[in-house]
Amino acid sequence: MTPELQLQRLHDLGSMFCHTPLVEVTCRHRGREHRIFGKYEGFNFSGSIKDRVAFFVLKYSYERGLIKPGDEIVEVTSGNTGIAFAALGRALGHPVHIIMPDWLSAERYALMELYGATVEKVSRAEGGFLGSLERARERAKRPGVFYPDQFSNEFNVLAHQLTTAPEVCAQLASLGRTASVFVAGVGTGGTVMGFARHVRSRGIHCPCHPLEPANSPTLTTGGKKIGSHRLQGISDEFIPALVKLDELAPIVGVDDGDSILLAQQLNRCGLSVGLSTGANFLGALKLLESGNAGGTAVTIFCDSAVKYLSTGLCRSEPLREGFLSTETEILGFQIHASRRPAESPFNQNFPAGNPAEWHI
């Protein structure tokens, strides 16, 4: 298959990506009602927000000749990005090799292998996440290997700047609202950086907060402290190159147990979400409680519960003093659909060079 035919194939698959619902969740915390808006990304091609990144990276890499038909795709992941590249890569006929730590949920490995990817697991003794990155860099030196490197690829940020953030802002505008605060967990940092750049370019005052587990304050300590936590998909032992903290609002920290309890509450009211969604929701609630009461708090509901059935999401979690979740009641949720425009940002033509330097 020629690069031109691959791009046509990508275009044909485009209807499976983006334009996901916005979920308005009403909750009560310490007697006060709040509304939190979450972009529900479980409806994407392979079931997460990372589908946007995989699509965007492959499309523009094909256009620039960075990947050719039949090349092997190699990526390091804690789950969702690997699943996204496995699904989309195999749909385009690429062999896919995923390198990742060996302590993540069984469902993650199973899904990637189901899509036809080869999964290489790396133990803590072998270097864990940092060891996985080193292995990927070495493999990328081979001919016929394409390494997206989601942690430093500016197309990751651009995917959210041009799709996620504009969709959210348009959905809120249809409700007569404007985002007043945004928060998202940092895996690569692409989501929060993309959202921040979009609202800033549109003159919208909306502080954008990166979120991390308080159990592992890697961002807060400048990478000096890495702790153990259970929020798969965020805080992966280092600060990604994409994260520019000077462009963002203060870091929000949440306890992993508190996040698990909140995610369980959301699932029990009929909304299928994973652990990082519980953390994002908790971060939005903290921001509303600490000076943004009455504002429009926006976050990301990254994926559904299906990758977490073997994790703490489906186990009893002890209650602890100081948890916000124990004083929070989910009252219900409402779905706000997204209208798919005739023209997609994926069809735009961009100049050569570094996407970080483009003025969009």
GROMACS .gro file of C-alpha atoms in nm:
model
  360
    1MET     CA    1   0.000   0.000   0.000
    2THR     CA    2   0.139   0.342  -0.098
    3PRO     CA    3   0.161   0.638   0.145
    4GLU     CA    4  -0.119   0.804  -0.051
    5LEU     CA    5  -0.345   0.504  -0.006
    6GLN     CA    6  -0.254   0.489   0.362
    7LEU     CA    7  -0.362   0.850   0.404
    8GLN     CA    8  -0.689   0.771   0.229
    9ARG     CA    9  -0.734   0.476   0.464
   10LEU     CA   10  -0.673   0.708   0.760
   11HIS     CA   11  -0.926   0.954   0.621
   12ASP     CA   12  -1.181   0.672   0.592
   13LEU     CA   13  -1.120   0.578   0.955
   14GLY     CA   14  -1.155   0.939   1.071
   15SER     CA   15  -1.524   0.909   1.157
   16MET     CA   16  -1.425   0.672   1.440
   17PHE     CA   17  -1.229   0.945   1.620
   18CYS     CA   18  -1.316   1.258   1.817
   19HIS     CA   19  -1.649   1.442   1.868
   20THR     CA   20  -1.721   1.254   2.188
   21PRO     CA   21  -1.997   1.350   2.436
   22LEU     CA   22  -1.954   1.598   2.718
   23VAL     CA   23  -2.091   1.458   3.043
   24GLU     CA   24  -2.231   1.698   3.303
   25VAL     CA   25  -2.210   1.534   3.645
   26THR     CA   26  -2.398   1.683   3.939
   27CYS     CA   27  -2.263   1.607   4.284
   28ARG     CA   28  -2.308   1.725   4.640
   29HIS     CA   29  -2.005   1.788   4.862
   30ARG     CA   30  -2.050   1.900   5.222
   31GLY     CA   31  -2.398   2.027   5.145
   32ARG     CA   32  -2.299   2.224   4.835
   33GLU     CA   33  -2.397   2.118   4.482
   34HIS     CA   34  -2.141   2.128   4.202
   35ARG     CA   35  -2.146   2.053   3.831
   36ILE     CA   36  -1.836   1.903   3.672
   37PHE     CA   37  -1.806   1.862   3.295
   38GLY     CA   38  -1.605   1.567   3.165
   39LYS     CA   39  -1.517   1.492   2.803
   40TYR     CA   40  -1.611   1.124   2.768
   41GLU     CA   41  -1.335   0.963   2.561
   42GLY     CA   42  -1.440   0.600   2.589
   43PHE     CA   43  -1.628   0.638   2.257
   44ASN     CA   44  -1.310   0.673   2.049
   45PHE     CA   45  -1.174   0.407   1.809
   46SER     CA   46  -1.000   0.187   2.069
   47GLY     CA   47  -1.171   0.338   2.370
   48SER     CA   48  -0.963   0.624   2.508
   49ILE     CA   49  -0.843   0.981   2.459
   50LYS     CA   50  -0.512   0.844   2.326
   51ASP     CA   51  -0.683   0.753   1.998
   52ARG     CA   52  -0.669   1.122   1.909
   53VAL     CA   53  -0.293   1.121   1.954
   54ALA     CA   54  -0.236   0.800   1.754
   55PHE     CA   55  -0.447   0.930   1.465
   56PHE     CA   56  -0.286   1.273   1.460
   57VAL     CA   57   0.071   1.141   1.487
   58LEU     CA   58   0.029   0.879   1.213
   59LYS     CA   59  -0.148   1.114   0.972
   60TYR     CA   60   0.112   1.390   0.987
   61SER     CA   61   0.403   1.147   1.003
   62TYR     CA   62   0.281   0.992   0.679
   63GLU     CA   63   0.251   1.335   0.521
   64ARG     CA   64   0.611   1.415   0.615
   65GLY     CA   65   0.754   1.080   0.512
   66LEU     CA   66   0.851   0.990   0.867
   67ILE     CA   67   0.673   0.654   0.838
   68LYS     CA   68   0.627   0.426   0.540
   69PRO     CA   69   0.383   0.143   0.470
   70GLY     CA   70   0.499  -0.173   0.644
   71ASP     CA   71   0.722   0.003   0.899
   72GLU     CA   72   0.715  -0.135   1.251
   73ILE     CA   73   0.557   0.100   1.507
   74VAL     CA   74   0.734   0.094   1.844
   75GLU     CA   75   0.596   0.280   2.145
   76VAL     CA   76   0.637   0.298   2.521
   77THR     CA   77   0.313   0.316   2.717
   78SER     CA   78   0.136   0.257   3.044
   79GLY     CA   79  -0.165   0.137   2.847
   80ASN     CA   80  -0.397   0.355   2.643
   81THR     CA   81  -0.147   0.490   2.390
   82GLY     CA   82  -0.017   0.142   2.326
   83ILE     CA   83  -0.370   0.015   2.273
   84ALA     CA   84  -0.444   0.306   2.037
   85PHE     CA   85  -0.133   0.248   1.825
   86ALA     CA   86  -0.192  -0.128   1.828
   87ALA     CA   87  -0.548  -0.087   1.696
   88LEU     CA   88  -0.481   0.188   1.441
   89GLY     CA   89  -0.141   0.054   1.341
   90ARG     CA   90  -0.280  -0.291   1.267
   91ALA     CA   91  -0.573  -0.134   1.078
   92LEU     CA   92  -0.309   0.024   0.851
   93GLY     CA   93  -0.111  -0.298   0.817
   94HIS     CA   94   0.182  -0.210   1.042
   95PRO     CA   95   0.350  -0.454   1.281
   96VAL     CA   96   0.330  -0.297   1.629
   97HIS     CA   97   0.577  -0.354   1.913
   98ILE     CA   98   0.479  -0.215   2.254
   99ILE     CA   99   0.728  -0.180   2.541
  100MET     CA  100   0.587  -0.121   2.888
  101PRO     CA  101   0.628  -0.194   3.260
  102ASP     CA  102   0.509  -0.534   3.381
  103TRP     CA  103   0.297  -0.413   3.675
  104LEU     CA  104  -0.003  -0.273   3.487
  105SER     CA  105  -0.352  -0.421   3.453
  106ALA     CA  106  -0.388  -0.754   3.274
  107GLU     CA  107  -0.656  -0.609   3.047
  108ARG     CA  108  -0.404  -0.367   2.894
  109TYR     CA  109  -0.167  -0.640   2.779
  110ALA     CA  110  -0.456  -0.859   2.662
  111LEU     CA  111  -0.610  -0.586   2.447
  112MET     CA  112  -0.283  -0.499   2.273
  113GLU     CA  113  -0.215  -0.863   2.199
  114LEU     CA  114  -0.573  -0.910   2.080
  115TYR     CA  115  -0.515  -0.632   1.826
  116GLY     CA  116  -0.206  -0.817   1.704
  117ALA     CA  117   0.069  -0.619   1.877
  118THR     CA  118   0.376  -0.773   2.037
  119VAL     CA  119   0.406  -0.668   2.401
  120GLU     CA  120   0.748  -0.652   2.569
  121LYS     CA  121   0.721  -0.625   2.948
  122VAL     CA  122   0.992  -0.462   3.158
  123SER     CA  123   1.026  -0.530   3.532
  124ARG     CA  124   1.134  -0.280   3.795
  125ALA     CA  125   1.466  -0.463   3.820
  126GLU     CA  126   1.512  -0.408   3.445
  127GLY     CA  127   1.445  -0.035   3.476
  128GLY     CA  128   1.066  -0.008   3.469
  129PHE     CA  129   0.939   0.287   3.273
  130LEU     CA  130   1.279   0.449   3.217
  131GLY     CA  131   1.415   0.112   3.108
  132SER     CA  132   1.126   0.080   2.862
  133LEU     CA  133   1.212   0.417   2.709
  134GLU     CA  134   1.575   0.316   2.668
  135ARG     CA  135   1.475  -0.008   2.494
  136ALA     CA  136   1.246   0.183   2.257
  137ARG     CA  137   1.521   0.429   2.165
  138GLU     CA  138   1.755   0.140   2.086
  139ARG     CA  139   1.493  -0.039   1.877
  140ALA     CA  140   1.417   0.284   1.690
  141LYS     CA  141   1.773   0.281   1.551
  142ARG     CA  142   1.684  -0.017   1.334
  143PRO     CA  143   1.578   0.045   0.973
  144GLY     CA  144   1.206   0.036   0.908
  145VAL     CA  145   1.107   0.130   1.264
  146PHE     CA  146   0.884   0.427   1.350
  147TYR     CA  147   0.897   0.550   1.712
  148PRO     CA  148   0.626   0.811   1.787
  149ASP     CA  149   0.772   0.889   2.134
  150GLN     CA  150   0.447   1.026   2.275
  151PHE     CA  151   0.628   1.196   2.564
  152SER     CA  152   0.812   1.443   2.341
  153ASN     CA  153   0.609   1.445   2.019
  154GLU     CA  154   0.453   1.790   1.969
  155PHE     CA  155   0.177   1.638   1.755
  156ASN     CA  156   0.049   1.494   2.085
  157VAL     CA  157  -0.014   1.847   2.215
  158LEU     CA  158  -0.148   1.962   1.880
  159ALA     CA  159  -0.407   1.683   1.871
  160HIS     CA  160  -0.567   1.823   2.186
  161GLN     CA  161  -0.516   2.186   2.089
  162LEU     CA  162  -0.702   2.131   1.761
  163THR     CA  163  -0.962   1.869   1.858
  164THR     CA  164  -1.021   1.805   2.229
  165ALA     CA  165  -1.020   2.165   2.350
  166PRO     CA  166  -1.223   2.318   2.063
  167GLU     CA  167  -1.484   2.042   2.095
  168VAL     CA  168  -1.521   2.106   2.469
  169CYS     CA  169  -1.545   2.483   2.421
  170ALA     CA  170  -1.807   2.444   2.147
  171GLN     CA  171  -2.013   2.204   2.358
  172LEU     CA  172  -2.001   2.442   2.654
  173ALA     CA  173  -2.094   2.737   2.432
  174SER     CA  174  -2.406   2.550   2.319
  175LEU     CA  175  -2.502   2.540   2.689
  176GLY     CA  176  -2.428   2.908   2.739
  177ARG     CA  177  -2.112   2.832   2.935
  178THR     CA  178  -1.739   2.898   2.913
  179ALA     CA  179  -1.474   2.689   3.084
  180SER     CA  180  -1.347   2.868   3.395
  181VAL     CA  181  -1.102   2.600   3.514
  182PHE     CA  182  -0.954   2.287   3.357
  183VAL     CA  183  -0.765   1.999   3.515
  184ALA     CA  184  -0.617   1.680   3.371
  185GLY     CA  185  -0.381   1.412   3.494
  186VAL     CA  186  -0.034   1.417   3.342
  187GLY     CA  187   0.080   1.106   3.161
  188THR     CA  188   0.253   1.274   2.869
  189GLY     CA  189   0.110   1.619   2.948
  190GLY     CA  190  -0.032   1.648   2.596
  191THR     CA  191  -0.392   1.699   2.705
  192VAL     CA  192  -0.339   1.978   2.957
  193MET     CA  193  -0.079   2.152   2.739
  194GLY     CA  194  -0.306   2.137   2.433
  195PHE     CA  195  -0.607   2.266   2.625
  196ALA     CA  196  -0.401   2.550   2.775
  197ARG     CA  197  -0.269   2.660   2.439
  198HIS     CA  198  -0.614   2.655   2.281
  199VAL     CA  199  -0.785   2.868   2.545
  200ARG     CA  200  -0.493   3.110   2.557
  201SER     CA  201  -0.500   3.151   2.177
  202ARG     CA  202  -0.874   3.230   2.198
  203GLY     CA  203  -0.840   3.479   2.483
  204ILE     CA  204  -1.037   3.259   2.723
  205HIS     CA  205  -0.941   3.299   3.088
  206CYS     CA  206  -0.930   2.939   3.204
  207PRO     CA  207  -0.646   2.828   3.434
  208CYS     CA  208  -0.531   2.481   3.325
  209HIS     CA  209  -0.402   2.264   3.607
  210PRO     CA  210  -0.184   1.953   3.571
  211LEU     CA  211  -0.280   1.675   3.811
  212GLU     CA  212  -0.067   1.405   3.974
  213PRO     CA  213  -0.105   1.150   4.254
  214ALA     CA  214  -0.015   1.303   4.590
  215ASN     CA  215   0.141   0.961   4.660
  216SER     CA  216   0.397   1.029   4.386
  217PRO     CA  217   0.461   1.405   4.359
  218THR     CA  218   0.698   1.389   4.062
  219LEU     CA  219   0.586   1.720   3.910
  220THR     CA  220   0.576   1.902   4.242
  221THR     CA  221   0.930   1.798   4.334
  222GLY     CA  222   1.080   1.859   3.992
  223GLY     CA  223   1.130   1.488   3.938
  224LYS     CA  224   1.314   1.434   4.265
  225LYS     CA  225   1.047   1.220   4.433
  226ILE     CA  226   0.882   0.920   4.272
  227GLY     CA  227   0.640   0.723   4.484
  228SER     CA  228   0.419   0.421   4.442
  229HIS     CA  229   0.062   0.482   4.328
  230ARG     CA  230  -0.225   0.299   4.158
  231LEU     CA  231  -0.347   0.556   3.905
  232GLN     CA  232  -0.238   0.383   3.587
  233GLY     CA  233  -0.178   0.621   3.299
  234ILE     CA  234  -0.047   0.921   3.492
  235SER     CA  235   0.278   1.005   3.673
  236ASP     CA  236   0.511   0.759   3.500
  237GLU     CA  237   0.834   0.809   3.701
  238PHE     CA  238   0.958   1.123   3.519
  239ILE     CA  239   0.851   1.465   3.391
  240PRO     CA  240   0.772   1.441   3.018
  241ALA     CA  241   0.946   1.681   2.780
  242LEU     CA  242   0.608   1.813   2.661
  243VAL     CA  243   0.517   1.951   3.005
  244LYS     CA  244   0.592   2.323   3.043
  245LEU     CA  245   0.487   2.404   3.397
  246ASP     CA  246   0.544   2.777   3.342
  247GLU     CA  247   0.253   2.770   3.093
  248LEU     CA  248   0.018   2.603   3.339
  249ALA     CA  249  -0.170   2.678   3.660
  250PRO     CA  250  -0.057   2.522   3.991
  251ILE     CA  251  -0.031   2.145   4.018
  252VAL     CA  252  -0.320   1.959   4.180
  253GLY     CA  253  -0.243   1.651   4.389
  254VAL     CA  254  -0.498   1.380   4.473
  255ASP     CA  255  -0.469   1.061   4.677
  256ASP     CA  256  -0.497   0.741   4.476
  257GLY     CA  257  -0.733   0.577   4.726
  258ASP     CA  258  -0.958   0.881   4.725
  259SER     CA  259  -0.957   0.872   4.343
  260ILE     CA  260  -1.048   0.502   4.338
  261LEU     CA  261  -1.344   0.562   4.568
  262LEU     CA  262  -1.466   0.847   4.346
  263ALA     CA  263  -1.429   0.634   4.031
  264GLN     CA  264  -1.630   0.360   4.200
  265GLN     CA  265  -1.908   0.608   4.277
  266LEU     CA  266  -1.921   0.722   3.915
  267ASN     CA  267  -1.945   0.363   3.793
  268ARG     CA  268  -2.219   0.282   4.044
  269CYS     CA  269  -2.436   0.560   3.906
  270GLY     CA  270  -2.405   0.405   3.559
  271LEU     CA  271  -2.110   0.594   3.412
  272SER     CA  272  -1.832   0.358   3.302
  273VAL     CA  273  -1.496   0.522   3.379
  274GLY     CA  274  -1.144   0.424   3.482
  275LEU     CA  275  -0.916   0.521   3.769
  276SER     CA  276  -0.764   0.834   3.613
  277THR     CA  277  -1.115   0.969   3.560
  278GLY     CA  278  -1.177   0.938   3.933
  279ALA     CA  279  -0.858   1.138   3.991
  280ASN     CA  280  -0.955   1.404   3.736
  281PHE     CA  281  -1.304   1.438   3.885
  282LEU     CA  282  -1.154   1.470   4.232
  283GLY     CA  283  -0.912   1.737   4.107
  284ALA     CA  284  -1.199   1.936   3.955
  285LEU     CA  285  -1.392   1.908   4.282
  286LYS     CA  286  -1.091   2.032   4.480
  287LEU     CA  287  -1.063   2.335   4.252
  288LEU     CA  288  -1.434   2.414   4.288
  289GLU     CA  289  -1.407   2.387   4.665
  290SER     CA  290  -1.099   2.609   4.683
  291GLY     CA  291  -1.218   2.929   4.524
  292ASN     CA  292  -1.392   2.837   4.198
  293ALA     CA  293  -1.737   2.764   4.342
  294GLY     CA  294  -2.007   2.825   4.084
  295GLY     CA  295  -1.758   2.813   3.799
  296THR     CA  296  -1.753   2.575   3.506
  297ALA     CA  297  -1.498   2.307   3.592
  298VAL     CA  298  -1.389   2.088   3.301
  299THR     CA  299  -1.186   1.770   3.296
  300ILE     CA  300  -1.136   1.451   3.095
  301PHE     CA  301  -1.312   1.118   3.145
  302CYS     CA  302  -1.024   0.936   2.976
  303ASP     CA  303  -1.167   0.590   2.913
  304SER     CA  304  -1.419   0.332   3.032
  305ALA     CA  305  -1.389   0.077   3.312
  306VAL     CA  306  -1.303  -0.220   3.090
  307LYS     CA  307  -0.924  -0.194   3.138
  308TYR     CA  308  -0.954  -0.184   3.518
  309LEU     CA  309  -1.149  -0.496   3.610
  310SER     CA  310  -0.839  -0.654   3.769
  311THR     CA  311  -0.742  -0.336   3.960
  312GLY     CA  312  -0.853  -0.157   4.274
  313LEU     CA  313  -1.154  -0.024   4.085
  314CYS     CA  314  -1.325  -0.356   4.151
  315ARG     CA  315  -1.198  -0.408   4.505
  316SER     CA  316  -1.293  -0.275   4.844
  317GLU     CA  317  -1.102   0.046   4.920
  318PRO     CA  318  -1.054   0.159   5.282
  319LEU     CA  319  -1.196   0.495   5.385
  320ARG     CA  320  -0.947   0.742   5.529
  321GLU     CA  321  -0.976   1.067   5.716
  322GLY     CA  322  -0.954   1.369   5.490
  323PHE     CA  323  -1.083   1.197   5.176
  324LEU     CA  324  -1.313   1.416   4.966
  325SER     CA  325  -1.489   1.114   4.817
  326THR     CA  326  -1.638   1.010   5.152
  327GLU     CA  327  -1.818   1.346   5.174
  328THR     CA  328  -1.927   1.349   4.810
  329GLU     CA  329  -2.251   1.214   4.665
  330ILE     CA  330  -2.298   1.173   4.290
  331LEU     CA  331  -2.652   1.292   4.217
  332GLY     CA  332  -2.667   1.210   3.846
  333PHE     CA  333  -2.534   1.300   3.505
  334GLN     CA  334  -2.651   1.441   3.173
  335ILE     CA  335  -2.505   1.377   2.827
  336HIS     CA  336  -2.434   1.659   2.582
  337ALA     CA  337  -2.361   1.521   2.236
  338SER     CA  338  -2.100   1.666   2.003
  339ARG     CA  339  -2.190   1.759   1.646
  340ARG     CA  340  -1.939   1.640   1.387
  341PRO     CA  341  -1.850   1.926   1.150
  342ALA     CA  342  -1.816   1.875   0.776
  343GLU     CA  343  -1.446   1.964   0.792
  344SER     CA  344  -1.216   1.798   1.044
  345PRO     CA  345  -0.894   1.947   1.186
  346PHE     CA  346  -0.735   1.621   1.075
  347ASN     CA  347  -0.776   1.741   0.715
  348GLN     CA  348  -0.581   2.062   0.770
  349ASN     CA  349  -0.249   2.118   0.598
  350PHE     CA  350   0.025   2.251   0.821
  351PRO     CA  351   0.369   2.392   0.748
  352ALA     CA  352   0.689   2.197   0.796
  353GLY     CA  353   0.898   2.243   1.108
  354ASN     CA  354   0.833   2.215   1.479
  355PRO     CA  355   0.460   2.223   1.567
  356ALA     CA  356   0.546   2.395   1.898
  357GLU     CA  357   0.643   2.704   1.695
  358TRP     CA  358   0.325   2.724   1.489
  359HIS     CA  359   0.076   3.002   1.558
  360ILE     CA  360  -0.270   2.847   1.526
   0.00000   0.00000   0.00000
